[in-house]
Coordinates of C-alpha atoms in Angstrom, one line a residue:
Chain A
X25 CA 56.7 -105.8 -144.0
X26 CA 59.1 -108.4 -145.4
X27 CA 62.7 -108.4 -144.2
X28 CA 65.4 -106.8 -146.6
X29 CA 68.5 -108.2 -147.4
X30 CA 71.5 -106.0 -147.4
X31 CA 74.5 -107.6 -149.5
X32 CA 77.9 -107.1 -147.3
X33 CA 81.3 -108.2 -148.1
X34 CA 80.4 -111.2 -150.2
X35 CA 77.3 -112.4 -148.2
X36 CA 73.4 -111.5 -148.0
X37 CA 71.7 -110.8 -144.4
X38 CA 68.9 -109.7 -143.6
X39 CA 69.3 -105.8 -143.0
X40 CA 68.8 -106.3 -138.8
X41 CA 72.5 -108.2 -138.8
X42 CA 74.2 -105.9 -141.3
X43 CA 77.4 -104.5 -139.7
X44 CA 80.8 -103.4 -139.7
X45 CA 83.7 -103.7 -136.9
X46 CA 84.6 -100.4 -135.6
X47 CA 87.6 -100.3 -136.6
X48 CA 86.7 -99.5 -140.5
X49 CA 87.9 -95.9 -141.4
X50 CA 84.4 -94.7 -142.6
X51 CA 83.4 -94.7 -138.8
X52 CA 87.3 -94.0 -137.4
X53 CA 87.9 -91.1 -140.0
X54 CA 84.9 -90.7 -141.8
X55 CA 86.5 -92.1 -145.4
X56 CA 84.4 -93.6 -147.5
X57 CA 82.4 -93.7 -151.0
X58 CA 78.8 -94.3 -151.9
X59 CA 76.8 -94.3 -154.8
X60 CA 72.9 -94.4 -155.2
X61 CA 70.3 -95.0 -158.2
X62 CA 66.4 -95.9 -158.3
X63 CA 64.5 -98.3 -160.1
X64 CA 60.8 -98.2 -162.0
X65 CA 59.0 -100.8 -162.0
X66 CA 62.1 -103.2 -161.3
X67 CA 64.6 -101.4 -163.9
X68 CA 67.6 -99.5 -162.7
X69 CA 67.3 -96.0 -164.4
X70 CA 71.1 -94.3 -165.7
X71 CA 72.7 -97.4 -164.4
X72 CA 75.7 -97.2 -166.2
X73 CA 76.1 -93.3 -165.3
X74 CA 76.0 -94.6 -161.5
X75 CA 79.0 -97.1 -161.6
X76 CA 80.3 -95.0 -164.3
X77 CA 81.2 -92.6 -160.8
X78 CA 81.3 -95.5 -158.6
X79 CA 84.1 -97.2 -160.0
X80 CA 85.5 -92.8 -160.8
X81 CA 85.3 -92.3 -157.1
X82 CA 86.6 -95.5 -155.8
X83 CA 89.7 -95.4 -158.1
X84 CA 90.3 -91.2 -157.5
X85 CA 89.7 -92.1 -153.6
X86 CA 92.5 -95.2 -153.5
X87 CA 89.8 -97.5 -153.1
X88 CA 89.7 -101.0 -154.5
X89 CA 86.2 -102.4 -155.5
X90 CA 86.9 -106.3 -155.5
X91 CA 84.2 -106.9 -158.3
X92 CA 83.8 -106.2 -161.9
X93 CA 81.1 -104.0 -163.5
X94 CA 79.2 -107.4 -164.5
X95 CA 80.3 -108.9 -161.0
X96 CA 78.8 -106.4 -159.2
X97 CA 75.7 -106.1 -161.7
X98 CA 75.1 -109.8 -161.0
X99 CA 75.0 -109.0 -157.6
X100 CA 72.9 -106.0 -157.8
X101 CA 70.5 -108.6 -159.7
X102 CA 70.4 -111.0 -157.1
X103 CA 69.7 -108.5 -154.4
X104 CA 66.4 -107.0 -156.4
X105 CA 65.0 -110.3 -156.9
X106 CA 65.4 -111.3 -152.6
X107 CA 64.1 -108.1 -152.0
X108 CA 61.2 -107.7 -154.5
X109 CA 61.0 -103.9 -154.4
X110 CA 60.1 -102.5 -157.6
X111 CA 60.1 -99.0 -156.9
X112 CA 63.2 -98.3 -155.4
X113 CA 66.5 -97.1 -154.3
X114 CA 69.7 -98.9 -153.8
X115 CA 72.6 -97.4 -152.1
X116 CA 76.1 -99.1 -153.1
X117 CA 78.4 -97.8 -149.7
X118 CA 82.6 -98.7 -150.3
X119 CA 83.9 -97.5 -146.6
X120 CA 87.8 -97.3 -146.2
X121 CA 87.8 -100.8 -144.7
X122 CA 89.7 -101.9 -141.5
X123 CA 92.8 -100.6 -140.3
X124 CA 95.0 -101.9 -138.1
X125 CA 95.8 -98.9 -136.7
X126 CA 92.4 -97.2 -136.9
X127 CA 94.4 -94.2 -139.9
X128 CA 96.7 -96.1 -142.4
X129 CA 94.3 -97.0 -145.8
X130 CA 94.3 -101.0 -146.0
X131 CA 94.3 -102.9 -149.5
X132 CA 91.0 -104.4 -148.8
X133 CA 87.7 -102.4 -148.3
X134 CA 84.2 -102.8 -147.4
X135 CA 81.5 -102.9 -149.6
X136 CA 77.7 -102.5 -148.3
X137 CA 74.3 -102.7 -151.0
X138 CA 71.0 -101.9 -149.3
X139 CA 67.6 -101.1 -151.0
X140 CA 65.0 -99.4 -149.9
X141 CA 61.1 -98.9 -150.9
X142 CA 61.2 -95.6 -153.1
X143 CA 58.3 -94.6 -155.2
X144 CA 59.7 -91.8 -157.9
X145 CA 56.8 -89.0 -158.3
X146 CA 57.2 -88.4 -162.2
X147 CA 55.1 -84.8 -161.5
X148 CA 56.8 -81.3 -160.8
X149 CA 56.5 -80.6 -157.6
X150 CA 54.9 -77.0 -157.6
X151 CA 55.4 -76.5 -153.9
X152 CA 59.2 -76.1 -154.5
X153 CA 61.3 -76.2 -151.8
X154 CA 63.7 -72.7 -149.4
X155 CA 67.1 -72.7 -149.7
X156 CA 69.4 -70.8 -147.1
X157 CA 72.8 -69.8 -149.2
X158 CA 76.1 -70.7 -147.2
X159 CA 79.7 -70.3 -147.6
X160 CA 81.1 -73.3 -147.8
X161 CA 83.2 -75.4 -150.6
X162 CA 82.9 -79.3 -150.5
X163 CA 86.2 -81.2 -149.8
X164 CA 87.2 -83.8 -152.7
X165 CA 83.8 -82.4 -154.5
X166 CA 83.7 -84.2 -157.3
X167 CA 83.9 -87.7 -156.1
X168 CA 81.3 -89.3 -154.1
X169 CA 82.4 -89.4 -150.5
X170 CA 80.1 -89.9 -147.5
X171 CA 81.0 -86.5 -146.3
X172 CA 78.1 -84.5 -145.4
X173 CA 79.7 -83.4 -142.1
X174 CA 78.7 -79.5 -143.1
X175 CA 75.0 -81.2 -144.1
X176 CA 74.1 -82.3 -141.0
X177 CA 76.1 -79.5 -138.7
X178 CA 73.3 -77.3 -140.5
X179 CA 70.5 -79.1 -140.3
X180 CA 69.4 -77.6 -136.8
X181 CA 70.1 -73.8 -138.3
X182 CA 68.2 -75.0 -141.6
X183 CA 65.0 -75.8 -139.3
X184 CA 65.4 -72.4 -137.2
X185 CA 65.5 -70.8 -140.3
X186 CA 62.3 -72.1 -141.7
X187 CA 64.4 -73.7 -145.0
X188 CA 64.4 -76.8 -146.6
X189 CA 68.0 -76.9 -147.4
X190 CA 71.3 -74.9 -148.1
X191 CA 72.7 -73.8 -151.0
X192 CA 76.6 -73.7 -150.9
X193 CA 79.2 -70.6 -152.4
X194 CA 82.0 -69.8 -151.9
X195 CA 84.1 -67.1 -153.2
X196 CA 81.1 -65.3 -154.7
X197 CA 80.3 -68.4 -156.8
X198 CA 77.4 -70.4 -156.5
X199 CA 77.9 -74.3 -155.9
X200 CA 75.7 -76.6 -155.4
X201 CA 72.8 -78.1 -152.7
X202 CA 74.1 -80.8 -150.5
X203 CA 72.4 -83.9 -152.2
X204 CA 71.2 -82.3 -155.3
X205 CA 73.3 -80.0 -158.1
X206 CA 71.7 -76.0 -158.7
X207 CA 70.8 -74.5 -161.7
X208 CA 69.2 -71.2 -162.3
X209 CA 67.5 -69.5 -165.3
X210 CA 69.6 -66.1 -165.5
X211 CA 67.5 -63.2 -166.7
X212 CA 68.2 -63.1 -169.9
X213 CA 66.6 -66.8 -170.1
X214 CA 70.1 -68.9 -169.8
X215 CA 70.1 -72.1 -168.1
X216 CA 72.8 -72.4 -165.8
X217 CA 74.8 -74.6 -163.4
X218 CA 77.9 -74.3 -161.9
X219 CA 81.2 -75.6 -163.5
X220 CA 84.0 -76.9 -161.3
X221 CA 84.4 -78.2 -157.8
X222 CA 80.7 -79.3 -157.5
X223 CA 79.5 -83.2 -157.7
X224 CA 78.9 -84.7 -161.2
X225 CA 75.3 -85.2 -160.9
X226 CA 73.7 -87.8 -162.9
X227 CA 70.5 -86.5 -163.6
X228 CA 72.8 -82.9 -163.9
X229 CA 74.7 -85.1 -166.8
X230 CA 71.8 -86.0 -168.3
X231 CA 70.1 -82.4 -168.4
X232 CA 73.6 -81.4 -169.9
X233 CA 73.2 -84.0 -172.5
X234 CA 70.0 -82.9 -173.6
X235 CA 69.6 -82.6 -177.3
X236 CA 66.7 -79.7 -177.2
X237 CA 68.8 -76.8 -178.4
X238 CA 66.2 -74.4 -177.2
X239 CA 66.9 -75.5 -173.8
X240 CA 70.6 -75.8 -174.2
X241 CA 72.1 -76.2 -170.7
X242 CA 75.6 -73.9 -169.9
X243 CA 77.6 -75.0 -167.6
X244 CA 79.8 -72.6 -166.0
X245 CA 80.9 -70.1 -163.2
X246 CA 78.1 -67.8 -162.2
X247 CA 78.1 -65.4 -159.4
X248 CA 75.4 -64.9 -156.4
X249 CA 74.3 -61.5 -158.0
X250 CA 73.5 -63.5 -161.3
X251 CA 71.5 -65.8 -158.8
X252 CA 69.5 -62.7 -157.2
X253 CA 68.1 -61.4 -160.3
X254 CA 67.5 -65.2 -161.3
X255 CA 64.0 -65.5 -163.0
X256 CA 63.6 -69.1 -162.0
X257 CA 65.8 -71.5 -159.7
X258 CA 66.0 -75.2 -159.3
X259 CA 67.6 -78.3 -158.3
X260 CA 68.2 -82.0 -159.8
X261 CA 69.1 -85.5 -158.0
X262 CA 68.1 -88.8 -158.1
X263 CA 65.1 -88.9 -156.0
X264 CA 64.3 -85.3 -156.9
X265 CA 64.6 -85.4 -160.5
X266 CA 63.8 -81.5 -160.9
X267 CA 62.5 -79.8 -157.8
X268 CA 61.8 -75.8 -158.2
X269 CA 63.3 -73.5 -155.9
X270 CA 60.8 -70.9 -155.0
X271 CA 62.8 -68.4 -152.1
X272 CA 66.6 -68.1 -151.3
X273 CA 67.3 -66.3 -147.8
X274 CA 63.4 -65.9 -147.6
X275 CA 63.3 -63.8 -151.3
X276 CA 61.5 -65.0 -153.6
X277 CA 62.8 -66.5 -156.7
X278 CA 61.4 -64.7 -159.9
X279 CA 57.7 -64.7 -159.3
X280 CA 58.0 -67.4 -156.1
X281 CA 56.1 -70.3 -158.4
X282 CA 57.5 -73.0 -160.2
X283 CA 59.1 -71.9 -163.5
X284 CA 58.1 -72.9 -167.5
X285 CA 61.2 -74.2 -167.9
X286 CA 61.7 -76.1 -164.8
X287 CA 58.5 -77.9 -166.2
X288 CA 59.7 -78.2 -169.4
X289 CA 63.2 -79.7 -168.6
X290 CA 61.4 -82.4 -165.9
X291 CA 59.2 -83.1 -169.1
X292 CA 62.9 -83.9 -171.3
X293 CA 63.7 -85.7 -168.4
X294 CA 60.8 -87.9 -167.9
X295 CA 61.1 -88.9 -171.3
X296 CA 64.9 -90.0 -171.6
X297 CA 64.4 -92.2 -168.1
X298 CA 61.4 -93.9 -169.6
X299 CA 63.3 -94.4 -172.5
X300 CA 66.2 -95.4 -170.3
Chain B
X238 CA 97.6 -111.5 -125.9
X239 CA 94.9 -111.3 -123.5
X240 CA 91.4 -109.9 -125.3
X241 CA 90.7 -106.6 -125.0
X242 CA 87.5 -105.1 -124.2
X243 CA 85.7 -102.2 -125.5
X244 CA 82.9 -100.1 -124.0
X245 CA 80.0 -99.9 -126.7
X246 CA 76.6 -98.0 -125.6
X247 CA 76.2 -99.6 -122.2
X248 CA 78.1 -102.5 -122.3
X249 CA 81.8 -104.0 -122.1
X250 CA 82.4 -106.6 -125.0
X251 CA 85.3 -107.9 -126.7
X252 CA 86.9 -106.0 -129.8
X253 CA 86.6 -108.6 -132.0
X254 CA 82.8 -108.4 -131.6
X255 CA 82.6 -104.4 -131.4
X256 CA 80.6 -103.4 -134.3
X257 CA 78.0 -100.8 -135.4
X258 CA 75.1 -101.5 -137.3
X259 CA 75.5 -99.9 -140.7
X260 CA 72.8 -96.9 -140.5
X261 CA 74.9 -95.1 -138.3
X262 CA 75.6 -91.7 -139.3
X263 CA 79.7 -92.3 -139.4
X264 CA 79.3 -95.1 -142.0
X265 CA 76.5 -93.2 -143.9
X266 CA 77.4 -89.6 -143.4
X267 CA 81.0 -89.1 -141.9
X268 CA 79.2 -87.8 -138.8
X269 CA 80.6 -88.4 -135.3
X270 CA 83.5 -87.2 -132.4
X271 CA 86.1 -88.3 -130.6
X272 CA 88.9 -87.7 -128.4
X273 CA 91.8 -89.7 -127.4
X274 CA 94.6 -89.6 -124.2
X275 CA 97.1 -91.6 -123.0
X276 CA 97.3 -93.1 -119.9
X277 CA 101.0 -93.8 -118.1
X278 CA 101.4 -96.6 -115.5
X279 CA 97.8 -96.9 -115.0
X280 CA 97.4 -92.8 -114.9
X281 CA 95.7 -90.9 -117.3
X282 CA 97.2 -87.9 -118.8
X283 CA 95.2 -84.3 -119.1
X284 CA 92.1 -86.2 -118.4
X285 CA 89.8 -83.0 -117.4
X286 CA 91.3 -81.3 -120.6
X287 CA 90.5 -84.2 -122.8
X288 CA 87.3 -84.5 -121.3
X289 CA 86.7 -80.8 -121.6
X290 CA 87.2 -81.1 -125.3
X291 CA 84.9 -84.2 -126.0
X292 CA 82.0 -82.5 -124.2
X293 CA 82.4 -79.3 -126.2
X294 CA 82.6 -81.1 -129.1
X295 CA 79.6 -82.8 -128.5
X296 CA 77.8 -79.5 -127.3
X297 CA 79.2 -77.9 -130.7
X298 CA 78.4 -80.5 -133.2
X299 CA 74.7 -81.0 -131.5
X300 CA 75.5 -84.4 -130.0
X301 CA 74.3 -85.6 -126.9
X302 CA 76.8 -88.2 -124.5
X303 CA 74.0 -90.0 -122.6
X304 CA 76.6 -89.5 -119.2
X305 CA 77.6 -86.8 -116.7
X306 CA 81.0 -86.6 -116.3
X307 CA 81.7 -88.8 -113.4
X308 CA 79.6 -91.2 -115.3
X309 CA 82.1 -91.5 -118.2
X310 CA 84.9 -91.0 -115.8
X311 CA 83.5 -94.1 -113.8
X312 CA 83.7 -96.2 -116.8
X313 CA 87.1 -95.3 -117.9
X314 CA 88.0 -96.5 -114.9
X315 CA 86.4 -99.8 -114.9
X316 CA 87.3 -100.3 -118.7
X317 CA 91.1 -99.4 -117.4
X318 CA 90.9 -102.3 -115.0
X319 CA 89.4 -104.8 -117.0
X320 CA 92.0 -104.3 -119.6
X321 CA 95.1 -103.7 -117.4
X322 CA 96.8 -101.5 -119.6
X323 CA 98.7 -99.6 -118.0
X324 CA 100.5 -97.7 -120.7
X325 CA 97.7 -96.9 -123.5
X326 CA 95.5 -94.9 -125.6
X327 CA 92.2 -94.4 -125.1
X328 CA 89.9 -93.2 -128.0
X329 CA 86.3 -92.2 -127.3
X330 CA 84.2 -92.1 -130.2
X331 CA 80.6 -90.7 -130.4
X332 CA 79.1 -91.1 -134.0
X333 CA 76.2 -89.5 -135.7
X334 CA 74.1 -92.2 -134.5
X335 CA 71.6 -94.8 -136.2
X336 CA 69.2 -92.9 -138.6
X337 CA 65.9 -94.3 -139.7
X338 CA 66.4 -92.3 -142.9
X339 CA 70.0 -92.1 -143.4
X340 CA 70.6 -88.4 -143.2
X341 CA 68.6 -87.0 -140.3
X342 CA 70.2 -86.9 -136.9
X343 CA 68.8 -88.7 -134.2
X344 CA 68.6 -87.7 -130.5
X345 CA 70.7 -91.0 -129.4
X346 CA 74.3 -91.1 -130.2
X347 CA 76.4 -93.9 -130.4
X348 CA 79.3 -94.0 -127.7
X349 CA 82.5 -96.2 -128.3
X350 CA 85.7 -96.5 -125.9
X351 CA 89.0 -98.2 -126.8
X352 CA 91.9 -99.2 -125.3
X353 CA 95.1 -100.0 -127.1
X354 CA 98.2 -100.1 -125.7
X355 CA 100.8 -97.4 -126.3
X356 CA 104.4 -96.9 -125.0
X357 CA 104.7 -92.6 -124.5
X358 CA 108.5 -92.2 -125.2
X359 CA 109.5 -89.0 -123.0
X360 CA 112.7 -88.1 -124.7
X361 CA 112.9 -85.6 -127.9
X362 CA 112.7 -87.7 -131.1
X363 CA 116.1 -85.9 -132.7
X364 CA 115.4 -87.5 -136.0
X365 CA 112.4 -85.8 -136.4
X366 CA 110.1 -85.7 -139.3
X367 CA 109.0 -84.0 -142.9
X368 CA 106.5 -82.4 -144.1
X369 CA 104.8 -81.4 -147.1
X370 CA 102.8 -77.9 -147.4
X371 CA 99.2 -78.3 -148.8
X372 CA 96.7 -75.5 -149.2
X373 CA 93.4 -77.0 -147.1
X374 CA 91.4 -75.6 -144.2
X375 CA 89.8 -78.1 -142.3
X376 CA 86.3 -77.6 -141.4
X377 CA 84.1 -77.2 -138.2
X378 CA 88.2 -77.4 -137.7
X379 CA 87.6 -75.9 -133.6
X380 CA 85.9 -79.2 -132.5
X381 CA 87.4 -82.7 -132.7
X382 CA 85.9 -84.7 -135.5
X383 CA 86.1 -88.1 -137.1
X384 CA 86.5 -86.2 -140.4
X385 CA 90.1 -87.0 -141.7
X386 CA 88.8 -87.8 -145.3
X387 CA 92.0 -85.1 -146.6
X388 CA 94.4 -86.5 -144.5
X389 CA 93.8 -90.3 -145.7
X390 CA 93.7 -89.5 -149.1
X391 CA 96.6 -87.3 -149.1
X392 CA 98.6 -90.9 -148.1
X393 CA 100.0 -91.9 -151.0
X394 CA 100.9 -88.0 -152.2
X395 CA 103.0 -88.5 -149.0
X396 CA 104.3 -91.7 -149.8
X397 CA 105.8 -90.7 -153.1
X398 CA 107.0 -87.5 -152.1
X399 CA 109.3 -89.4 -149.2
X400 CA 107.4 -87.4 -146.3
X401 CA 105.7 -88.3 -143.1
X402 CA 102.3 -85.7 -143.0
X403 CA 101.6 -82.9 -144.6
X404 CA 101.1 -79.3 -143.1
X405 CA 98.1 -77.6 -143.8
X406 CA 98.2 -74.0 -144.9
X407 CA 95.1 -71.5 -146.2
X408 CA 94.9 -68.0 -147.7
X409 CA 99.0 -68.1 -147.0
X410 CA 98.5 -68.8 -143.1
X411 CA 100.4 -71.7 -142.2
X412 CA 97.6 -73.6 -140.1
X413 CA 98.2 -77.2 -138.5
X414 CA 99.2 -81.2 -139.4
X415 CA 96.0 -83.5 -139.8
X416 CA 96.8 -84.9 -136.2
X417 CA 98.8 -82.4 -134.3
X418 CA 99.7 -78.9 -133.9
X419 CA 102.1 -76.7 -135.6
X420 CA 104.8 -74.9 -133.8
X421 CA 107.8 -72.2 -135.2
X422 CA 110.9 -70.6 -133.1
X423 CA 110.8 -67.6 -135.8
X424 CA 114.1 -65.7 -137.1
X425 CA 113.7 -63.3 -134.0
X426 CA 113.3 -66.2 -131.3
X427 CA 109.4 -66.0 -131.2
X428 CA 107.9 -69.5 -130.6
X429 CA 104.4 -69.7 -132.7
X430 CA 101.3 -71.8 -133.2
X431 CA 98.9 -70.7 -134.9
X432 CA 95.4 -69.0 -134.1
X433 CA 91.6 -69.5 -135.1
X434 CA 90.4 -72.4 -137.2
X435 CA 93.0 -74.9 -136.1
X436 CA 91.9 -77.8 -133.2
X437 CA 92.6 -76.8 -129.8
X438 CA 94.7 -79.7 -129.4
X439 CA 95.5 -80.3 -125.4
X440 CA 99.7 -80.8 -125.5
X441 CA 99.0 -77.1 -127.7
X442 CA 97.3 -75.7 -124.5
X443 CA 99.2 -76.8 -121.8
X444 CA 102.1 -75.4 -123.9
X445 CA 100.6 -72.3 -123.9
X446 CA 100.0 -72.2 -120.3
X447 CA 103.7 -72.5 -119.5
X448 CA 104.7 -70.4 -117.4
X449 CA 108.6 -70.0 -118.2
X450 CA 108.3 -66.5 -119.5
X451 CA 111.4 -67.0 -121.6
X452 CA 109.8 -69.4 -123.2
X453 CA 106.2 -68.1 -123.8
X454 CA 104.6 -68.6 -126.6
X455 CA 102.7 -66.5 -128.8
X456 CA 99.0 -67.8 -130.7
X457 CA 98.9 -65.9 -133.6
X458 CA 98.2 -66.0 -137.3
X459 CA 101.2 -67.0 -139.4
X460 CA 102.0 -67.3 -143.2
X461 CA 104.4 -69.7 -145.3
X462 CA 107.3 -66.3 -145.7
X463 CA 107.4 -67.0 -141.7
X464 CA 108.0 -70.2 -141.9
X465 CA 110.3 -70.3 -144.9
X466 CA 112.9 -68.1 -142.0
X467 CA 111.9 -70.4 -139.3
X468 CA 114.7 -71.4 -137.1
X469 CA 113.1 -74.3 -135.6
X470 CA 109.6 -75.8 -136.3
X471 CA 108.0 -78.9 -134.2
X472 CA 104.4 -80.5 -133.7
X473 CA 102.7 -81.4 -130.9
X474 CA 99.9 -84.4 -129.8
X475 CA 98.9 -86.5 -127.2
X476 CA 101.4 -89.2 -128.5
X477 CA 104.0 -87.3 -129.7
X478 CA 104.4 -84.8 -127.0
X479 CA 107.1 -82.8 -129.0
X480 CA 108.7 -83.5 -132.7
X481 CA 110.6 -82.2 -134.5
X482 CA 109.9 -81.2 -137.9
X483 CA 113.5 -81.0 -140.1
X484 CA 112.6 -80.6 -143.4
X485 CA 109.8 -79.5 -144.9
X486 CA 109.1 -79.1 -149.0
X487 CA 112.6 -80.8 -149.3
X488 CA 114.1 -78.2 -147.7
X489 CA 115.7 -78.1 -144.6
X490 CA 114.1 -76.0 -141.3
X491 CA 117.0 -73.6 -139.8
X492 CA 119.8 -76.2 -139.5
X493 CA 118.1 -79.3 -140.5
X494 CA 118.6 -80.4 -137.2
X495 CA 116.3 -80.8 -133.6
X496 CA 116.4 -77.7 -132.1
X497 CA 117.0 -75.7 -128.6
X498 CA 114.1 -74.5 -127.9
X499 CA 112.5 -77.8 -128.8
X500 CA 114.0 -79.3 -126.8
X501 CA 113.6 -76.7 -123.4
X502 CA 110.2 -77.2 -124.5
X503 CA 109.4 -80.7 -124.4
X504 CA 111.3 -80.8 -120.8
X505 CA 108.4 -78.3 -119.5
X506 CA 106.0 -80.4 -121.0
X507 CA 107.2 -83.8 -119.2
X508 CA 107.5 -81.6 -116.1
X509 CA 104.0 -81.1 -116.4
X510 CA 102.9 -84.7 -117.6
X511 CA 105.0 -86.2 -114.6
X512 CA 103.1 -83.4 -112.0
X513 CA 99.6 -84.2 -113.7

């Protein structure tokens, strides 16, 4: 396999070297930002969404990016072409930067791009995945941060459990997945996601944006007995696009198969990142 | 100055080379431990407590520390003497580790110790400080984390508001400062800190343990109508030992000034520090 380059403060190294001193903040204090989008076949799909929140999170997190949007596209550029991955993803990591005194946030931060092989399957994914609910509301939820302390605290319960993932409430709402945004199909045929303290999802934004008025999109509060008598249940990221949701606390969702409309919002979706 | 040295997996190097590549689980996920003691004239301070701590912390947050006890104890020792501190802080650090995938945890941790130095002042800070309330609950709050995302971000509210830290406070129970305990003499003469999901910081226990019986305190819950009558209010850490807090929310605590009890207090507490 060919060596990858990671770009890191203003320089490209080869992804063995790529470092930072320990006194930066993300690994004293666990503050930092991140953002992360694929390519097909070479092209960066919702680009613009994704340092759209980039450059959201940095500013709302006190964090300076020292490029510009075409800066920092140039450099984005530069890294595909060393790298020659067409079918990927590319992670964009702003940590809090070192501090003198390993707490106070300094002026200048650290900026890390690394790409990785990634090959997006365009297909629903009928096998779905089990979610465990959880109470627990994110901190600073809707920016970007690297904070998936909960995440990986669960993962070892997640595996007893026989689940793929957890699904976060708190206060009787429904939240969110912690890499992916939830949306259900209510009985009476509604598709819903929460409103409020959850992240902004990109492909979420794009599902809201769809222009299929059939399959109009609500977004809004809705409560864990709305999710129990959910008829079909799934969730959207980057690398997932839309992934079915077939059993919650070992229930099944609706029937326990992978929805209509599941299929037929992935199908939306497909189309607007080909078109993308 | 003469270079310091740092202890990084297995090894002694100097700071300005200590480093961590970047798929560590800190800088990708917020994931890691730490704890931190002083040491004065060459002798560390509540060293079984501390150490106490940083295993259960590990234990809780599913980390493994690759030595016994007397291992780790061994090296402190040896990184004390290379560095000839005598009067210092040392922080150890256990992150998340380095992930192949950037989310799963791996079965190796990575195990950081530092040394700076750091002058303990033993007499009562009279000027005190101020805080701000701010409704937050920390989470996994009972072990020692590197999660401080709140507390940095909350900088600049505490900048503008002419504070020094904020104090934490959920579902109306007054709970703790981001890095140190929180302490009231009540109306009636009761000194409180409060119970549950706070850390179980070490100056906090060997407080507790006192055992001046006119002094005794009481680990209880607590809510902001408490504190508002509070006669006296302080915080205590490894490096602060006792301070007062004066004013908090602009206004002043009892009589604005350092209190009695305070001050009995923090002359137990040296007691103790000078015995240990």
């Amino acid at each position: 396999m060919a060596t990858k380059y990671v770009y890191i403060n203003d320089t490209f190294i080869t992804e063995d070297k790529a470092a930072l001193l320990i006194t930066d903040l993300a690994i004293q204090r666990g503050y930092g930002i991140f953002d992360f989008f694929k390519t097909i076949g070479g092209k960066p799909i919702f680009l613009e969404d994704h340092l759209d929140r980039f450059y959201h999170s940095a500013h709302k997190m006190h964090l300076n990016i020292a490029y510009s949007r075409e800066e920092l596209k140039s450099i984005l550029a530069e890294l595909m072409e060393k790298n020659d991955l067409p079918d990927s993803g590319i992670r964009i990591t702003l940590t809090g930067g070192y501090s003198t005194d390993g707490y106070l946030l300094p002026d200048k931060q650290n900026l890390i791009i690394t790409q990785q092989h990634f090959l997006m399957d365009l297909e629903l994914n009928t096998r779905g995945i089990r979610l465990l609910t959880y109470d627990y509301q994110r901190q600073l939820a809707r920016m970007k941060t690297i904070d998936y302390a909960m995440a990986i605290w669960l993962q070892p319960f997640i595996k007893e459990n026989n689940a793929d993932d957890v699904l976060y409430h708190h206060n009787g709402q429904v939240k969110e997945v912690p890499r992916a945004n939830f949306f259900i199909v209510s009985e009476q045929g509604e598709v819903i996601t929460a409103k409020g303290d959850v992240l902004p999802g990109v492909t979420r934004k794009n599902l809201l944006s769809l222009e299929n008025h059939e399959l109009k999109i609500t977004e809004r509060e809705f409560t864990l007995e709305e999710l129990q008598n959910a008829r079909e249940a799934f969730i959207t990221s980057t690398t997932k696009h839309i992934l079915p949701v077939l059993q919650i606390d070992g229930r099944p969702v609706g029937d326990g198969k992978a929805g209509k409309i599941s299929e037929q919002l992935l199908a939306l979706l497909v189309e607007k990142v080909k078109r993308n």
